[in-house]
Coordinates of C-alpha atoms in Angstrom, one line a residue:
X1372 CA -10.3 3.4 40.6
X1373 CA -14.1 3.4 40.8
X1374 CA -14.0 6.2 38.3
X1375 CA -16.8 7.4 36.2
X1376 CA -15.7 10.9 34.7
X1377 CA -17.9 12.7 32.0
X1378 CA -14.8 13.3 29.9
X1379 CA -11.2 13.1 30.6
X1380 CA -9.9 16.8 30.6
X1381 CA -6.3 17.9 29.5
X1382 CA -5.5 21.6 30.8
X1383 CA -2.6 23.5 29.0
X1384 CA -1.0 26.9 30.3
X1385 CA -1.9 28.6 27.2
X1386 CA -4.2 28.6 24.1
X1387 CA -3.6 25.6 21.9
X1388 CA -4.7 25.1 17.9
X1389 CA -7.5 23.3 16.6
X1390 CA -5.0 22.0 14.1
X1391 CA -2.3 19.9 15.2
X1392 CA 0.6 18.6 13.3
X1393 CA 0.5 15.1 11.9
X1394 CA -2.9 14.6 11.9
X1395 CA -6.3 16.0 10.2
X1396 CA -8.2 16.9 13.1
X1397 CA -7.8 16.7 17.0
X1398 CA -9.3 13.5 17.5
X1399 CA -6.4 12.1 15.2
X1400 CA -4.4 13.4 18.6
X1401 CA -6.3 11.4 21.2
X1402 CA -6.5 7.3 21.7
X1403 CA -8.6 5.7 24.1
X1404 CA -7.8 2.2 24.8
X1405 CA -10.2 -0.1 25.1
X1406 CA -11.2 1.2 21.5
X1407 CA -14.7 1.9 20.2
X1408 CA -14.1 4.1 17.4
X1409 CA -12.4 7.7 17.0
X1410 CA -12.9 9.7 20.3
X1411 CA -15.1 12.3 20.7
X1412 CA -12.9 15.5 21.2
X1413 CA -14.0 19.0 22.6
X1414 CA -11.6 22.0 22.5
X1415 CA -12.0 25.0 24.5
X1416 CA -9.0 27.4 24.1
X1417 CA -6.4 26.0 26.7
X1418 CA -8.8 23.1 27.5
X1419 CA -9.7 19.7 25.5
X1420 CA -11.8 17.1 26.7
X1421 CA -11.7 13.4 25.3
X1422 CA -14.5 10.9 25.9
X1423 CA -15.3 7.7 24.2
X1424 CA -17.6 7.2 20.8
X1425 CA -20.0 5.3 23.2
X1426 CA -19.8 5.5 26.8
X1427 CA -17.1 4.4 29.7
X1428 CA -17.6 0.9 30.4
X1429 CA -18.1 -0.9 33.7
X1430 CA -15.1 -2.4 35.4
X1431 CA -12.4 -1.6 32.7
X1432 CA -9.0 -0.2 32.8
X1433 CA -9.0 3.0 30.5
X1434 CA -6.0 4.2 29.3
X1435 CA -6.5 8.0 27.5
X1436 CA -3.2 9.2 25.3
X1437 CA -2.6 12.3 23.9
X1438 CA 0.2 11.8 21.4
X1439 CA 2.7 14.3 20.1
X1440 CA 2.0 17.0 17.8
X1441 CA -0.4 19.3 19.8
X1442 CA 0.0 23.1 18.4
X1443 CA -0.1 26.6 20.1
X1444 CA -1.0 29.4 18.4
X1445 CA 2.7 30.7 17.4
X1446 CA 3.2 27.1 15.5
X1447 CA 5.1 25.5 18.2
X1448 CA 4.8 21.8 18.3
X1449 CA 4.4 19.3 21.3
X1450 CA 7.1 16.8 20.9
X1451 CA 6.0 14.7 23.6
X1452 CA 2.7 13.0 24.7
X1453 CA 0.7 12.2 27.9
X1454 CA -1.2 9.7 29.2
X1455 CA -3.8 9.2 32.0
X1456 CA -4.7 5.7 33.1
X1457 CA -8.3 4.8 35.3
X1458 CA -10.5 2.2 36.0
X1459 CA -14.1 2.2 36.4
X1460 CA -13.7 -0.9 38.9
X1461 CA -12.3 -1.5 41.9
X1462 CA -8.7 -2.5 40.4
X1463 CA -6.0 -1.7 38.0
X1464 CA -4.1 -5.3 37.0
X1465 CA -0.3 -5.4 37.2
X1466 CA 0.2 -6.6 33.7
X1467 CA 2.5 -5.5 30.6
X1468 CA 3.1 -6.9 27.3
X1469 CA 6.0 -5.4 25.3
X1470 CA 7.1 -6.1 21.4
X1471 CA 8.6 -4.9 18.3
X1472 CA 7.0 -4.7 15.0
X1473 CA 9.2 -5.0 11.6
X1474 CA 8.3 -4.3 7.9
X1475 CA 9.8 -7.9 6.9
X1476 CA 10.2 -7.0 3.2
X1477 CA 12.0 -3.6 3.9
X1478 CA 14.2 -5.3 6.6
X1479 CA 13.7 -2.5 9.1
X1480 CA 11.5 -1.7 12.3
X1481 CA 7.4 -0.2 11.5
X1482 CA 7.4 3.3 13.0
X1483 CA 3.9 4.3 14.0
X1484 CA 2.4 1.2 13.5
X1485 CA -1.4 0.7 15.1
X1486 CA -1.1 -2.0 17.3
X1487 CA -4.3 -3.7 18.7
X1488 CA -4.4 -6.5 21.9
X1489 CA -7.6 -8.3 21.3
X1490 CA -9.2 -10.4 24.2
X1491 CA -11.4 -13.3 24.2
X1492 CA -14.6 -11.1 24.2
X1493 CA -13.1 -9.2 21.5
X1494 CA -12.4 -6.0 23.6
X1495 CA -9.6 -4.3 21.8
X1496 CA -6.4 -2.7 23.6
X1497 CA -4.6 -0.4 21.3
X1498 CA -1.4 1.7 21.1
X1499 CA 0.9 3.1 18.4
X1500 CA 5.1 2.0 18.1
X1501 CA 7.3 4.1 18.5
X1502 CA 10.0 5.5 16.5
X1503 CA 11.6 2.0 16.1
X1504 CA 8.8 0.1 16.1
X1505 CA 8.7 -0.5 20.1
X1506 CA 5.4 -1.1 21.7
X1507 CA 4.0 -1.7 25.2
X1508 CA 0.5 -2.4 26.7
X1509 CA 0.2 -1.6 30.6
X1510 CA -3.0 -2.5 32.4
X1511 CA -4.6 -5.2 30.0
X1512 CA -6.4 -8.1 31.4
X1513 CA -4.8 -11.0 32.5
X1514 CA -5.4 -14.2 30.0
X1515 CA -4.9 -14.8 26.6
X1516 CA -4.9 -12.1 23.8
X1517 CA -4.1 -11.6 20.2
X1518 CA -1.6 -9.1 19.3
X1519 CA -2.0 -7.2 15.7
X1520 CA 0.0 -4.9 14.3
X1521 CA -0.4 -3.1 10.7
X1522 CA 1.1 -0.2 9.2
X1523 CA -1.4 2.7 9.0
X1524 CA -0.7 4.2 6.3
X1525 CA -3.3 6.6 5.7
X1526 CA -3.8 7.0 10.0
X1527 CA -7.4 5.9 9.6
X1528 CA -6.9 3.4 12.3
X1529 CA -8.4 0.7 10.1
X1530 CA -6.8 -2.1 8.7
X1531 CA -6.8 -2.2 5.1
X1532 CA -6.3 -4.8 2.7
X1533 CA -2.8 -4.0 1.2
X1534 CA -1.6 -2.6 4.5
X1535 CA 1.0 -4.7 6.0
X1536 CA 0.3 -6.4 9.1
X1537 CA 1.3 -9.3 11.6
X1538 CA -0.2 -11.0 14.7
X1539 CA 0.3 -13.7 17.5
X1540 CA -0.8 -15.0 20.3
X1541 CA 0.1 -14.3 24.0
X1542 CA -1.0 -14.8 27.7
X1543 CA -0.6 -11.8 30.0
X1544 CA -0.6 -12.5 33.6
X1545 CA -0.9 -10.8 37.0
X1546 CA 2.7 -9.6 38.3
X1547 CA 4.2 -8.8 34.9
X1548 CA 4.1 -4.9 35.6
X1549 CA 6.6 -2.4 34.7
X1550 CA 9.6 -4.2 36.7
X1551 CA 9.2 -7.4 35.6
X1552 CA 11.7 -9.7 33.7
X1553 CA 8.7 -12.0 33.1
X1554 CA 6.1 -9.8 31.0
X1555 CA 5.4 -11.3 27.4
X1556 CA 7.6 -9.6 24.8
X1557 CA 6.4 -10.3 20.8
X1558 CA 7.6 -9.6 17.3
X1559 CA 5.8 -9.1 14.6
X1560 CA 6.7 -9.2 11.0
X1561 CA 4.4 -7.4 9.1
X1562 CA 3.8 -7.7 5.1
X1563 CA 0.8 -7.8 2.8
X1564 CA -1.2 -10.5 3.0
X1565 CA -2.8 -11.8 -0.3
X1566 CA -4.1 -15.5 -1.3
X1567 CA -1.7 -16.0 -4.1
X1568 CA 1.6 -18.1 -3.6
X1569 CA 5.0 -16.6 -4.3
X1570 CA 6.0 -16.8 -8.1
X1571 CA 9.5 -17.3 -9.9
X1572 CA 11.0 -13.7 -10.8
X1573 CA 14.6 -14.5 -11.7
X1574 CA 16.8 -17.4 -12.0
X1575 CA 20.6 -16.4 -12.2
X1576 CA 23.3 -18.9 -12.7
X1577 CA 26.0 -18.4 -9.6
X1578 CA 28.3 -20.9 -10.5
X1579 CA 28.9 -24.2 -12.8
X1580 CA 26.8 -26.2 -10.2
X1581 CA 24.4 -23.4 -8.4
X1582 CA 21.3 -21.8 -9.4
X1583 CA 19.8 -18.9 -7.7
X1584 CA 16.3 -18.4 -7.5
X1585 CA 14.6 -15.0 -6.7
X1586 CA 10.5 -14.9 -5.9
X1587 CA 8.4 -12.1 -6.1
X1588 CA 7.4 -11.9 -2.9
X1589 CA 9.1 -12.9 0.5
X1590 CA 9.0 -16.3 2.0
X1591 CA 7.4 -17.7 5.0
X1592 CA 9.4 -16.9 8.0
X1593 CA 11.6 -20.3 9.1
X1594 CA 10.7 -21.7 5.9
X1595 CA 12.5 -25.3 5.1
X1596 CA 13.5 -25.6 1.9
X1597 CA 14.4 -29.3 0.4
X1598 CA 15.1 -30.3 -3.2
X1599 CA 11.8 -32.0 -3.3
X1600 CA 10.7 -28.0 -3.7
X1601 CA 12.3 -27.8 -7.1
X1602 CA 12.3 -29.6 -10.3
X1603 CA 15.2 -28.9 -13.1
X1604 CA 15.0 -29.8 -16.5
X1605 CA 17.5 -30.3 -19.8
X1606 CA 16.1 -29.1 -22.9
X1607 CA 15.1 -32.4 -23.5
X1608 CA 12.7 -32.5 -20.8
X1609 CA 14.5 -34.8 -18.8
X1610 CA 15.3 -34.4 -15.2
X1611 CA 18.9 -33.0 -13.7
X1612 CA 19.4 -34.4 -10.4
X1613 CA 19.3 -31.6 -7.5
X1614 CA 21.9 -32.4 -4.9
X1615 CA 20.0 -29.7 -2.1
X1616 CA 18.1 -26.3 -1.9
X1617 CA 18.7 -24.1 1.0
X1618 CA 17.3 -20.2 1.2
X1619 CA 20.2 -17.3 0.4
X1620 CA 20.4 -16.7 4.0
X1621 CA 21.8 -20.3 4.8
X1622 CA 23.8 -20.3 2.0
X1623 CA 25.7 -17.2 3.0
X1624 CA 26.2 -18.4 6.6
X1625 CA 27.5 -21.7 5.0
X1626 CA 29.9 -19.9 2.9
X1627 CA 31.4 -18.3 5.9

C-alpha cells in the first residue's frame, strides 16, 4: 500500500525474447487494471518493466498481469502468467466478482474474451476469461459496476461493432473476497448486437398440426412466445386459428 513505483518490474532467470507467442509485441502480453490503454513495456534481456500509458492514479488498487506466452531464446514458451497487486493509497479492498462468458450463438464458453468492470466514475478494470470462459475480478472498488465481456477476435482490446458481447450490472461489497460465498457471480451471454430484429429463415411442417419456424438469429434469452406473435393464413387469405406457440426448447421439454 501507499506505493508509487516508477514501474512494475518482472525479472527472469534467463534472457527472454522480444517476440512472444500469441501477441504481436510484448505489450500484448501485459495488462494493467485499471486500464488506460496499452501499457508501456521496456525489455532488457532478463528484465521487463511495465508502466501505464499515462501515470499511476492516486488512491487506486492496481493489478499488473503478465499473460502466458513469454518465450526464451530457445523458443521455450511460458505456459502460466504472473500478477502483481499494489495500491497507491492506504488500503486494498477485500472484494471479488466472478463470472463466466458464453458464446450464445455457438452454445459454448467464450475463451480469451476481454472483460471489463466499469465503475460509476468510468474507471475500467480489466481481465480475460480462461479456456472455459471463467473470469475473476479482485480488489475492485465497492459499489455498483457494469461488467462487460466481448470476444476480442483481433486482440486489440477494443470492442468492434461485429464482435459478440454482453453486459450486466453488479454490486461489489467489502468482505466478498476469495474465501467468501457471497461474492457476486455473473453469467454473460455474448452475441453480435445490431438494430435489425430477427427474420424468418424457414418454416417446416413437423406434423399435421405443428409448424417449426426458424429465425436468422437467436432470440432474446427468456423470451416468452404467445400465439398472438404469429399469423397463419390460408391460400384465400383467411386466418387459421393458432392454438399456442412455444420455443423449441419448451417443445422438447414438453415432449419428454
